[in-house]
Coordinates of C-alpha atoms and ligand atoms in Angstrom, one line a residue:
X17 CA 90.9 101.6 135.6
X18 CA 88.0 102.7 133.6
X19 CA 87.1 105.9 135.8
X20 CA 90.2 106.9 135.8
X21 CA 91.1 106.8 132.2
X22 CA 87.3 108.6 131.9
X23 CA 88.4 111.2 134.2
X24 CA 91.7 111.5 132.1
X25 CA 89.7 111.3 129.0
X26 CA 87.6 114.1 130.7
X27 CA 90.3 116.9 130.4
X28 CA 89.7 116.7 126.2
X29 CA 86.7 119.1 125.8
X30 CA 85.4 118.2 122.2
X31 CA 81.5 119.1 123.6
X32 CA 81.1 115.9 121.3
X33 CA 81.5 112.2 122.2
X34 CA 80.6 108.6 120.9
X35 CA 80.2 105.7 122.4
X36 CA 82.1 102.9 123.2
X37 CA 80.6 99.3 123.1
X38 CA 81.2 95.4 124.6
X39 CA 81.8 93.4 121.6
X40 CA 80.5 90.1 123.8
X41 CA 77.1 91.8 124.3
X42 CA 76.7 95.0 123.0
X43 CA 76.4 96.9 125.9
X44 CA 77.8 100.0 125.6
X45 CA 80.7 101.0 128.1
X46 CA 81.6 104.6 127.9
X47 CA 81.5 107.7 126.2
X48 CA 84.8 109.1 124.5
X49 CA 85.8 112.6 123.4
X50 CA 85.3 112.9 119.5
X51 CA 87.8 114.9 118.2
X52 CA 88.3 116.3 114.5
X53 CA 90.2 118.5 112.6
X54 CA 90.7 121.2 115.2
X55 CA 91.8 119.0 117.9
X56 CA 94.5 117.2 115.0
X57 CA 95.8 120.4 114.2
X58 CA 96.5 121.4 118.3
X59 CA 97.8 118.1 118.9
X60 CA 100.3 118.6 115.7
X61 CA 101.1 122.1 117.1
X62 CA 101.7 120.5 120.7
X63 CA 104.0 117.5 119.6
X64 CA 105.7 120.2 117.3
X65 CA 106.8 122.6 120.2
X66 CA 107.1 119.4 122.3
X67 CA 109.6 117.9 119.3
X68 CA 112.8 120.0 120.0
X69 CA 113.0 119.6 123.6
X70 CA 112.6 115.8 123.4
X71 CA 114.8 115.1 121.0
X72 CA 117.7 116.8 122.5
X73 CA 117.2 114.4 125.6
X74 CA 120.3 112.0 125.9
X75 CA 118.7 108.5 124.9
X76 CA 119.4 107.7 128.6
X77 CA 117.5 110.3 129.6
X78 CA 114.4 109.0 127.3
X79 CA 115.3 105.5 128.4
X80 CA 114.6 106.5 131.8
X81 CA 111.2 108.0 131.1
X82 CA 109.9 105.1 128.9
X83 CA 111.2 102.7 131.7
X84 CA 109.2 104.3 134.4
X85 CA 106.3 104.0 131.7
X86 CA 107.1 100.3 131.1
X87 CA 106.7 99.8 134.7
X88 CA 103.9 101.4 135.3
X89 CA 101.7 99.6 132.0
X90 CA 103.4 95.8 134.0
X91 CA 101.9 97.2 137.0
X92 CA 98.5 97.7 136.3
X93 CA 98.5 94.7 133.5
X94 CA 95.7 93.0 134.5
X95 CA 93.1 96.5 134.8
X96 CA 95.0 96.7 131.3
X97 CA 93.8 93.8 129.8
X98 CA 90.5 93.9 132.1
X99 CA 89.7 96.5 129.6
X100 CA 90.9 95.4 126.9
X101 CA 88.9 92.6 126.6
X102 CA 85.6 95.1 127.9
X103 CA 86.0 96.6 124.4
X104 CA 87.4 94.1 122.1
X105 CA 86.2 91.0 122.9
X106 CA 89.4 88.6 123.1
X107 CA 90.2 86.3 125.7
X108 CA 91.0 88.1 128.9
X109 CA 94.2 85.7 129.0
X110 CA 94.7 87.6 125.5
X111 CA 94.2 90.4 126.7
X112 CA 96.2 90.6 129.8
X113 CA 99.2 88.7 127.3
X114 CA 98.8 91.5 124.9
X115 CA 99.6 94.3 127.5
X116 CA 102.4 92.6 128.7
X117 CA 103.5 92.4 125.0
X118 CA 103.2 95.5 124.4
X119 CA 105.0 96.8 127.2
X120 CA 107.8 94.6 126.2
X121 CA 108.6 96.9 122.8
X122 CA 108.7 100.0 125.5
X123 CA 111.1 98.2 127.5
X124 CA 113.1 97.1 124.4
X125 CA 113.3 100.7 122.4
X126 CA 114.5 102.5 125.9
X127 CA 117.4 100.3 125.5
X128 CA 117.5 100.2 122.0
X129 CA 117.7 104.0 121.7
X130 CA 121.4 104.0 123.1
X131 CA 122.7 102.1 120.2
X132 CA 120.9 104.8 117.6
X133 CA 124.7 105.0 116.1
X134 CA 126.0 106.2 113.1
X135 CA 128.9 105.8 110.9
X136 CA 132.5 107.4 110.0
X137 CA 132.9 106.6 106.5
X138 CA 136.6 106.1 105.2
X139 CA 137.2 109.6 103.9
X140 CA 138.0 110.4 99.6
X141 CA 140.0 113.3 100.7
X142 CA 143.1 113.9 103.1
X143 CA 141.5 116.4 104.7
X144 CA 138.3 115.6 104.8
X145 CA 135.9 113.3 107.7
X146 CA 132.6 111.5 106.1
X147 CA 130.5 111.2 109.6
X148 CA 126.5 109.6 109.2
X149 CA 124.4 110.8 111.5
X150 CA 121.2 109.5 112.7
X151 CA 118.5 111.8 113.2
X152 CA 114.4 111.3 114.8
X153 CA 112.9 112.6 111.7
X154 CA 110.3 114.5 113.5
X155 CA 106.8 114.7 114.3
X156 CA 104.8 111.3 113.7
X157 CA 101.1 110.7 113.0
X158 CA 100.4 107.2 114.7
X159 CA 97.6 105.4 113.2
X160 CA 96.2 102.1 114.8
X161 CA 93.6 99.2 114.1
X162 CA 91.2 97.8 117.3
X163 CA 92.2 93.7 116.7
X164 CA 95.3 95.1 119.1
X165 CA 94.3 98.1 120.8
X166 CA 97.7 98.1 123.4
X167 CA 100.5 96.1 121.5
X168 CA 99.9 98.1 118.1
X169 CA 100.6 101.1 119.9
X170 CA 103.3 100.6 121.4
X171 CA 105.5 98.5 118.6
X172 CA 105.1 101.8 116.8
X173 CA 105.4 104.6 119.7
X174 CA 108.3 103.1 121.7
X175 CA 110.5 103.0 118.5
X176 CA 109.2 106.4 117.9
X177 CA 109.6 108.1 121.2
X178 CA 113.2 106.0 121.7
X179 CA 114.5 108.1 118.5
X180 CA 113.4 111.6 119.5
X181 CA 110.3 112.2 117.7
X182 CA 106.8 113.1 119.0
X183 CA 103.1 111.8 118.5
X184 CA 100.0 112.2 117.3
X185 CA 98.3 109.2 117.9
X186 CA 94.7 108.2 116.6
X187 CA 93.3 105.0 117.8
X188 CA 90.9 102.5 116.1
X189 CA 87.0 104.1 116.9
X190 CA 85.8 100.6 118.6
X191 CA 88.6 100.5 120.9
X192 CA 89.9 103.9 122.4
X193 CA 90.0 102.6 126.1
X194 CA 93.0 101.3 125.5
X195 CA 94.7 103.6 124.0
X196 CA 93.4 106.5 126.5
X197 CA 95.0 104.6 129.3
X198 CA 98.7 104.2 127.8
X199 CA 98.4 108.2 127.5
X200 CA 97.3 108.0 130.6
X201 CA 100.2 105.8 132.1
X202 CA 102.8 108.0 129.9
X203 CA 101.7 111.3 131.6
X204 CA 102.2 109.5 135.2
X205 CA 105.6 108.3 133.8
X206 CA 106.9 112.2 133.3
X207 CA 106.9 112.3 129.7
X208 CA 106.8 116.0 128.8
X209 CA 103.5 118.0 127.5
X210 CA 103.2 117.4 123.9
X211 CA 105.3 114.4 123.5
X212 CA 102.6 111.6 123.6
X213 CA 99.4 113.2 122.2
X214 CA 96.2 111.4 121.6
X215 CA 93.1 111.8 119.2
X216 CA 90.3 109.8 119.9
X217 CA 87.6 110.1 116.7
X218 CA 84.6 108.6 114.8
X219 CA 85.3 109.7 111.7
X220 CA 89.1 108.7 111.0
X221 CA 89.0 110.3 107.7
X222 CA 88.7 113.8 109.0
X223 CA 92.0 113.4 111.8
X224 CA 94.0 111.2 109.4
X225 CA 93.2 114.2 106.6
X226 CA 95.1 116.8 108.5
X227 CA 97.5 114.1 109.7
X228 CA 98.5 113.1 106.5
X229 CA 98.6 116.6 104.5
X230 CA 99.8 118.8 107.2
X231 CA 103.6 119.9 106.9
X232 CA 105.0 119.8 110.5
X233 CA 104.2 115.8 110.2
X234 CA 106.6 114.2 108.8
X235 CA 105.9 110.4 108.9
X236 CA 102.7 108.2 109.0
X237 CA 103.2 104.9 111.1
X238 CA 99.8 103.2 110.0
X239 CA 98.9 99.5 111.0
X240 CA 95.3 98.3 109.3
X241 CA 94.0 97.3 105.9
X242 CA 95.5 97.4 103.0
X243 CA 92.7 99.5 101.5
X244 CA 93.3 102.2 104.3
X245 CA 97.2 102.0 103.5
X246 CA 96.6 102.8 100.1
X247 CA 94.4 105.6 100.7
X248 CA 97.1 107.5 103.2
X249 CA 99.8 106.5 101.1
X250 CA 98.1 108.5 98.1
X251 CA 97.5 110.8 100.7
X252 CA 101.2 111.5 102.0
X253 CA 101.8 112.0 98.2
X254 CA 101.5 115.8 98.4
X255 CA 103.8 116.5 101.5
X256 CA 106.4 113.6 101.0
X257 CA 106.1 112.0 104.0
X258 CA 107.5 109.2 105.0
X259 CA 105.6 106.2 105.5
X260 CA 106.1 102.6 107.5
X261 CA 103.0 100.6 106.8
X262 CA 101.4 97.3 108.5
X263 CA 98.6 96.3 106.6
X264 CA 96.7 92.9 105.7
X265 CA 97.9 89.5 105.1
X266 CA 96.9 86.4 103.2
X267 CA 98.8 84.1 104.7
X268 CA 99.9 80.2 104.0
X269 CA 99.9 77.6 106.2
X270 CA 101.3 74.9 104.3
X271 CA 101.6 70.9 105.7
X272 CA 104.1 69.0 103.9
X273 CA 103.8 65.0 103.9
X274 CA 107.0 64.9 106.5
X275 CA 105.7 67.5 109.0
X276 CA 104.8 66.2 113.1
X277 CA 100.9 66.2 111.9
X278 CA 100.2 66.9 115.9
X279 CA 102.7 69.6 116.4
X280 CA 101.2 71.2 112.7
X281 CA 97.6 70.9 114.4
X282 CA 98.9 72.7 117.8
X283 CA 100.3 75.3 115.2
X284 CA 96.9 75.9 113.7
X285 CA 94.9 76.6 116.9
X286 CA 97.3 79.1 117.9
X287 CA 97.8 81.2 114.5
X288 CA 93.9 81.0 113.8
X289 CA 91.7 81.3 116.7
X290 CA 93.7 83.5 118.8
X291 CA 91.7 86.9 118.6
X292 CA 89.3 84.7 117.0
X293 CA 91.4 84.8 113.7
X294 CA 91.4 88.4 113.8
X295 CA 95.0 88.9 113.4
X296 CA 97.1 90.0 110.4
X297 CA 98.9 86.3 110.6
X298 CA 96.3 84.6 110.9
X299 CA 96.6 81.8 109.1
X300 CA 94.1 82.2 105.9
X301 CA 95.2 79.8 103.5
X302 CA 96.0 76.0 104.7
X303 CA 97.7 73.8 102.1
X304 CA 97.6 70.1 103.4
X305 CA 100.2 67.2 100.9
X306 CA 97.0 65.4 99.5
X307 CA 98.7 61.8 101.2
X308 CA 98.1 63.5 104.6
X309 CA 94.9 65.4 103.9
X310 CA 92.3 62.9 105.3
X311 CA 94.1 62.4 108.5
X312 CA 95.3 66.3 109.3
X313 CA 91.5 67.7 108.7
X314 CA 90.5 64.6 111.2
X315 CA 92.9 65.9 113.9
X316 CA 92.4 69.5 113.2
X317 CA 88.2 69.1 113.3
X318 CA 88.1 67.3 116.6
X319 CA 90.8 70.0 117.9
X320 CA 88.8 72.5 117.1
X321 CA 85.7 71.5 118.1
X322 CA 87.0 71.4 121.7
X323 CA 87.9 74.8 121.5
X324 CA 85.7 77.0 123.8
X325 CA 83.8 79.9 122.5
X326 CA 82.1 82.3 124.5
X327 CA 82.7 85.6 126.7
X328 CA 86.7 86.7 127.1
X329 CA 85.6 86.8 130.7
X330 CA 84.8 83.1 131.2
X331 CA 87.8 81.7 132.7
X332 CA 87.6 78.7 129.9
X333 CA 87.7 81.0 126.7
X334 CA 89.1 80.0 124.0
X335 CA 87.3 82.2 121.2
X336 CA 85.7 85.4 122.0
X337 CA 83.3 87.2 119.7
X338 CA 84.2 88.8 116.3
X339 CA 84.4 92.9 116.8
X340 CA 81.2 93.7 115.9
X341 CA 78.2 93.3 113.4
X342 CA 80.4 94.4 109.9
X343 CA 82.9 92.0 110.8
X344 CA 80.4 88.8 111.6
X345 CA 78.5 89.6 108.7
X346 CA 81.9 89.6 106.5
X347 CA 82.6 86.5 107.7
X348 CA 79.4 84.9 107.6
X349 CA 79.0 86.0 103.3
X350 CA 82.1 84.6 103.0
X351 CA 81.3 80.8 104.6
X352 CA 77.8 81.2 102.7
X353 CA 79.3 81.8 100.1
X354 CA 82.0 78.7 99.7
X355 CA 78.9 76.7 101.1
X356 CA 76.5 77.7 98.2
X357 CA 79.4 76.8 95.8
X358 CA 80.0 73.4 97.1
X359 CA 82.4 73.6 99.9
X360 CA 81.9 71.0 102.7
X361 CA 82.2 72.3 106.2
X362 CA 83.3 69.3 108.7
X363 CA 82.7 71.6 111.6
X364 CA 80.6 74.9 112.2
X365 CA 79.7 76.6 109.1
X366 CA 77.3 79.2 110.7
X367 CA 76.9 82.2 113.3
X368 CA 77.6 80.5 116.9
X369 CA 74.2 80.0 119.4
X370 CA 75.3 82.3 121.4
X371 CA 74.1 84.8 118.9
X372 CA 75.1 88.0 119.0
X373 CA 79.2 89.0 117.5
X374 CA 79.5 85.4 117.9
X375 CA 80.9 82.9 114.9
X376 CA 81.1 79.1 115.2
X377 CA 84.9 77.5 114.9
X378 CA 84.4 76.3 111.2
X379 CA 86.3 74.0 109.0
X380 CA 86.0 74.0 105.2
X381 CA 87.1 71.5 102.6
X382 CA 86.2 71.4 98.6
X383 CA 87.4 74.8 97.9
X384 CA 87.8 76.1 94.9
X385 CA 89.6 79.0 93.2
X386 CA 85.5 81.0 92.2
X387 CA 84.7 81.0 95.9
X388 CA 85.1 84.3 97.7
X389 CA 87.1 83.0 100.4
X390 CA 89.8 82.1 98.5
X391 CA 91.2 85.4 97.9
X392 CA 90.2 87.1 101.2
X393 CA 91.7 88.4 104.4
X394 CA 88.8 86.2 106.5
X395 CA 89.4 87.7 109.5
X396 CA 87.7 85.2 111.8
X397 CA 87.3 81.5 113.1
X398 CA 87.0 79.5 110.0
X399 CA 89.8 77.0 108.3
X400 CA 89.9 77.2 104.6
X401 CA 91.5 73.7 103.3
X402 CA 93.1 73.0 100.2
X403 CA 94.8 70.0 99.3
X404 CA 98.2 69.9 97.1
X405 CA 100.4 67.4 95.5
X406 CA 104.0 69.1 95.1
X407 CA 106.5 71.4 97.0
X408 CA 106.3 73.6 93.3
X409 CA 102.7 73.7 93.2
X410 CA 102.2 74.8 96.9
X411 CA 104.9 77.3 96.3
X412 CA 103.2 78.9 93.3
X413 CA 100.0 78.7 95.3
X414 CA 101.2 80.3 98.3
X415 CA 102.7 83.4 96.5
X416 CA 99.7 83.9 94.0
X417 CA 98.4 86.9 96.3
X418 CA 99.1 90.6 96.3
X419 CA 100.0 90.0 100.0
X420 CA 103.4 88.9 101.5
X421 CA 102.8 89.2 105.6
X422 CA 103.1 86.1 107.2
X423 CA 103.6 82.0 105.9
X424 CA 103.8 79.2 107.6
X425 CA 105.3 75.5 106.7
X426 CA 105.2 72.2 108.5
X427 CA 108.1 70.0 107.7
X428 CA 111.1 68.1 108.8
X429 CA 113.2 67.7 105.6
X430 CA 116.2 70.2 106.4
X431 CA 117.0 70.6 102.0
X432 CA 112.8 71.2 102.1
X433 CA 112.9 73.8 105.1
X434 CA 115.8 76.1 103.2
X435 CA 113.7 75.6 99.8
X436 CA 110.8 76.9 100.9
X437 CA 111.8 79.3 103.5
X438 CA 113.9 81.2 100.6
X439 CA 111.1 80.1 98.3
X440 CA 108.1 81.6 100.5
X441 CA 107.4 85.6 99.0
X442 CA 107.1 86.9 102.8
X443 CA 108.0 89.0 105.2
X444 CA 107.7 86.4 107.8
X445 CA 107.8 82.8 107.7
X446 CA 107.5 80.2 110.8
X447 CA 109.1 77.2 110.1
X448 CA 107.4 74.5 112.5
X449 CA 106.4 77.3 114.7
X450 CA 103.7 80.4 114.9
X451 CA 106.0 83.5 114.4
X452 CA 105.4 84.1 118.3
X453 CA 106.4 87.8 119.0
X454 CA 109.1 89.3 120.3
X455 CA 110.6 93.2 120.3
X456 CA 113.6 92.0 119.1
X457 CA 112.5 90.6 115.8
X458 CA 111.5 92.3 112.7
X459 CA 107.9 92.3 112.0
X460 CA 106.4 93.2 108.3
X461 CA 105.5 92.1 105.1
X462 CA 106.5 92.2 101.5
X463 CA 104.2 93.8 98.3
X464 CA 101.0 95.1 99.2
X465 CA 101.0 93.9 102.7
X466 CA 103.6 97.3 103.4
X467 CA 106.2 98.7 103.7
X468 CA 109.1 99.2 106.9
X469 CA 109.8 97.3 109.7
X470 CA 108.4 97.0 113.5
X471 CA 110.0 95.9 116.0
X472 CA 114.0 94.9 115.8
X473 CA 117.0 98.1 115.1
X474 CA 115.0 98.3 111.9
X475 CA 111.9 99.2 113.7
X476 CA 114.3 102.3 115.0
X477 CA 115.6 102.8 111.3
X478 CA 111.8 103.7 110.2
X479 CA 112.0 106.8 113.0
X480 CA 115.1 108.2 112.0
X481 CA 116.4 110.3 109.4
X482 CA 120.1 109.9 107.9
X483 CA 122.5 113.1 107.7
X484 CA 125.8 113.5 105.9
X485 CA 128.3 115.6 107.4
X486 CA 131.1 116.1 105.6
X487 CA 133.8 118.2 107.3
X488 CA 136.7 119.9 104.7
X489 CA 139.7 121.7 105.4
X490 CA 141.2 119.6 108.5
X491 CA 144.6 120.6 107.6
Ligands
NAP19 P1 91.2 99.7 109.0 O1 89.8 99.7 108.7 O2 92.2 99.9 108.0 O3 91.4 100.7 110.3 C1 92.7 100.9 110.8 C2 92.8 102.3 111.3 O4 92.6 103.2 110.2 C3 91.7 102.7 112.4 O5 92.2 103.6 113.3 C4 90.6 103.3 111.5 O6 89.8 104.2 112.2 C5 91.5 104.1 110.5 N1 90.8 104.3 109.2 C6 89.7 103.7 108.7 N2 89.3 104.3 107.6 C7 90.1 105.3 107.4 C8 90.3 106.3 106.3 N3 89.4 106.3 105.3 N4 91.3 107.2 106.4 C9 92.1 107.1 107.4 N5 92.0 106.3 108.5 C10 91.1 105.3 108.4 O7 91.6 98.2 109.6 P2 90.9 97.4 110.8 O8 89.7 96.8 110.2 O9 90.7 98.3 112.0 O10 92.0 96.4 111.1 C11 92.1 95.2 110.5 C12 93.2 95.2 109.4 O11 94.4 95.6 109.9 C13 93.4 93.9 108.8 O12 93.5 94.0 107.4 C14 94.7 93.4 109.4 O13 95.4 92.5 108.6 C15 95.4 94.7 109.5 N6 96.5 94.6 110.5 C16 97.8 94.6 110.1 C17 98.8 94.4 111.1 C18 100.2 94.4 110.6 O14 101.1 94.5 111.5 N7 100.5 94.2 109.4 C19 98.4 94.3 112.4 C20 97.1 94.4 112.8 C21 96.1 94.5 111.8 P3 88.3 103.7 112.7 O15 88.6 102.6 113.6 O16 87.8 105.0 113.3 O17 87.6 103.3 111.5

């Protein structure tokens, strides 16, 4: 899969590359075209000639196109994820479940795009009909992180390319392999020439500049930080663009005195160590009833410290390495930090022996509100425990944070689980259960987490514009 999605990469003549490297050890993997402004501005004019012609297509006729794509990314899911996991590090278990995720939203959106209707609206006037038309709103400017180099692509270009628009799509610098071989894929499928169009780049700021000011795009679909969100969104200012936003959580994981303590551990393997904790809902934040502190952190520390760690590769995985040397050092301050402030770790509290990207599972108690921890995204293998006393308290906790992504409560009282799930300021709550995935659920967050949905007939919503027709004199 690599040479050929190299020999696809090869037809992009930038006379410029940079390099691609194994998060596990550094090695480096490939070269990639390095695009910039020039190349941005082609691939706008491409996906703007490309636009017309597309959109026109019957959604059936779309449907049929992204199908054959669909198939194609199931077929080769494994060389998918094989690669996936060259460049990012995750389990390759992960990584083949990622590609298989991320198919399923182009599977779901073919279909979806036949329902695209609109509305007659009861008319004011005898001789007037109200009709609501939905429209693709145009040409789209696809930004992605690397924590999900397939599935964030395609939650946000399947909607996209199921309403009629076109893309310009620029993937995360650490992890373009991925991206290159959906394009890839989606040229085999029959897609037409400037439909799906793809800007690989080391400097993001230079592609998303032109992305973001020029006029013939109009809408930015951007899933990363919240500081990066920001930044486009002031950005978009000048042209009005539209905007659907994905950006960074803070998220809750609260355990309530009545909650299956063993189902509330399972829980918080799978929310934080997947990726390694580099997710968006990855739990950040656990909130443990101070009667069952003692005996969840027991549980939870000899869980964890069962948990595998080394290369996605090794058939036993269970964490992989962090993404590279910014994010390990983050992650590291961080710990040192609550360490050097009095925090207790009853597991880890280091970098891992195997050196390298590589961060030992870690399990923190005695926080306190000064330590840096407590108000970051941590991004990485490390449970931050805080004990609490009442369902008010936890509740006032659990919504003091700019963000509003994911949450997460254990309980079993049914009066508790409507209080708190109405309670919970959140785009997303799992109620005894991980928020696992699927296309037909809406996926977002609330205040400075973004804005828009993925995913669900409101991830269509975000690609479409609404028309008024009104239609006088039907005497
Ligand atoms: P990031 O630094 O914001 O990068 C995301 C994308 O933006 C990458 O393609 C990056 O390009 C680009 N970028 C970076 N700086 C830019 C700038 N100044 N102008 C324009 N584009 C720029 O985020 P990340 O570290 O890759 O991803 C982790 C973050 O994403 C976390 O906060 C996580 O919570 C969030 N996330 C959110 C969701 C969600 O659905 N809400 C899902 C996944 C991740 P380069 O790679 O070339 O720098």
């Amino acid at each position: 899969m690599l040479a050929q999605v190299l020999a696809f990469a090869a037809r992009f003549k930038t006379g410029k590359t940079f390099a691609v490297y194994n998060p596990a050890d550094g090695v480096h993997i490939a070269d990639v075209p390095d695009m910039g402004a020039e190349e941005t501005h082609a691939a706008i004019a491409a996906a703007k000639a490309a636009f017309p012609l597309w959109a026109v297509k019957t959604a059936n006729e779309r449907a049929a196109i992204m199908r054959k794509w669909h198939g194609l990314i199931i077929e080769h899911k494994d060389a998918l994820g094989h690669l996936l996991t060259l460049e990012q590090g995750k389990p390759l278990v992960e990584g083949i479940g990622e590609v298989a995720f991320g198919a399923g939203f182009v599977e779901w959106f073919a279909e979806e795009g036949k329902r695209l209707y609109g509305d007659i609206v009861p008319p004011h006037m005898p001789d007037r009909r109200c009709l609501v038309l939905k429209q693709p709103i145009g040409v789209v400017g696809a930004i992605t992180p690397w924590n999900f180099p397939s599935a964030m692509i395609t939650r946000k270009v399947a909607p996209a390319l199921a309403a009629g628009c076109t893309i310009v799509l620029k993937p995360a610098e650490d992890t373009p392999l991925s991206a290159l071989a959906l394009a890839m894929l989606a040229e085999q499928a029959g897609f037409p020439a400037g439909v799906i169009n793809i800007v690989t780049a080391a400097s993001a700021p230079e592609v998303a500049g032109v992305l973001t000011s020029h006029p013939d795009v109009r809408k930015i679909s951007f899933t990363g930080s919240t500081r990066v969100g920001k930044i486009l969104m002031a950005q978009c200012a000048s042209t009005v663009k539209k905007l659907s936003l994905e950006l960074g959580g803070n998220a809750p994981f609260i355990v309530f005195d009545d909650a299956d303590l063993d189902a509330a551990v399972q829980g918080a393997l799978a929310t934080k160590f997947r990726n390694a904790g580099q997710t968006c809902v990855s739990a950040n934040r656990f909130y443990v009833q101070a009667s069952v502190m003692a005996d969840f952190v027991a549980r939870l520390t000899k869980a964890i410290s069962e948990l595998p760690v080394g290369s996605g590769f090794h058939a036993q995985t269970r964490v992989g390495p962090l993404i590279n040397k910014a994010a390990i050092d983050k992650v590291s301050g961080l710990v040192s930090d609550a360490l050097a402030k009095g925090a207790q770790a009853t597991l880890g509290g280091d970098r891992h022996v195997l050196g390298g990207n590589f961060y030992a599972p870690t399990v923190l108690t005695g926080l306190t509100p000064d330590m840096e921890i407590a108000a970051a995204e941590i991004f990485g293998p490390v449970v931050a425990l805080y004990p609490f006393e009442t369902e008010a308290e936890v509740i006032q906790l659990a919504n003091d944070t700019p963000y509003g992504l994911a949450s997460y409560f254990w309980a079993r009282d049914i009066g508790r689980i409507f209080r708190v799930g109405e309670a919970l300021e959140y785009g997303m709550v799992g109620v005894n259960e991980i928020l696992s995935g699927h296309p037909g659920t809406p996926f977002g967050g609330v205040k400075e987490s973004g804005q828009g949905r993925e995913g669900s007939r409101y991830g269509l919503d975000d690609f479409v514009e609404i028309k008024y027709l009104a239609i006088g004199g039907l005497n």
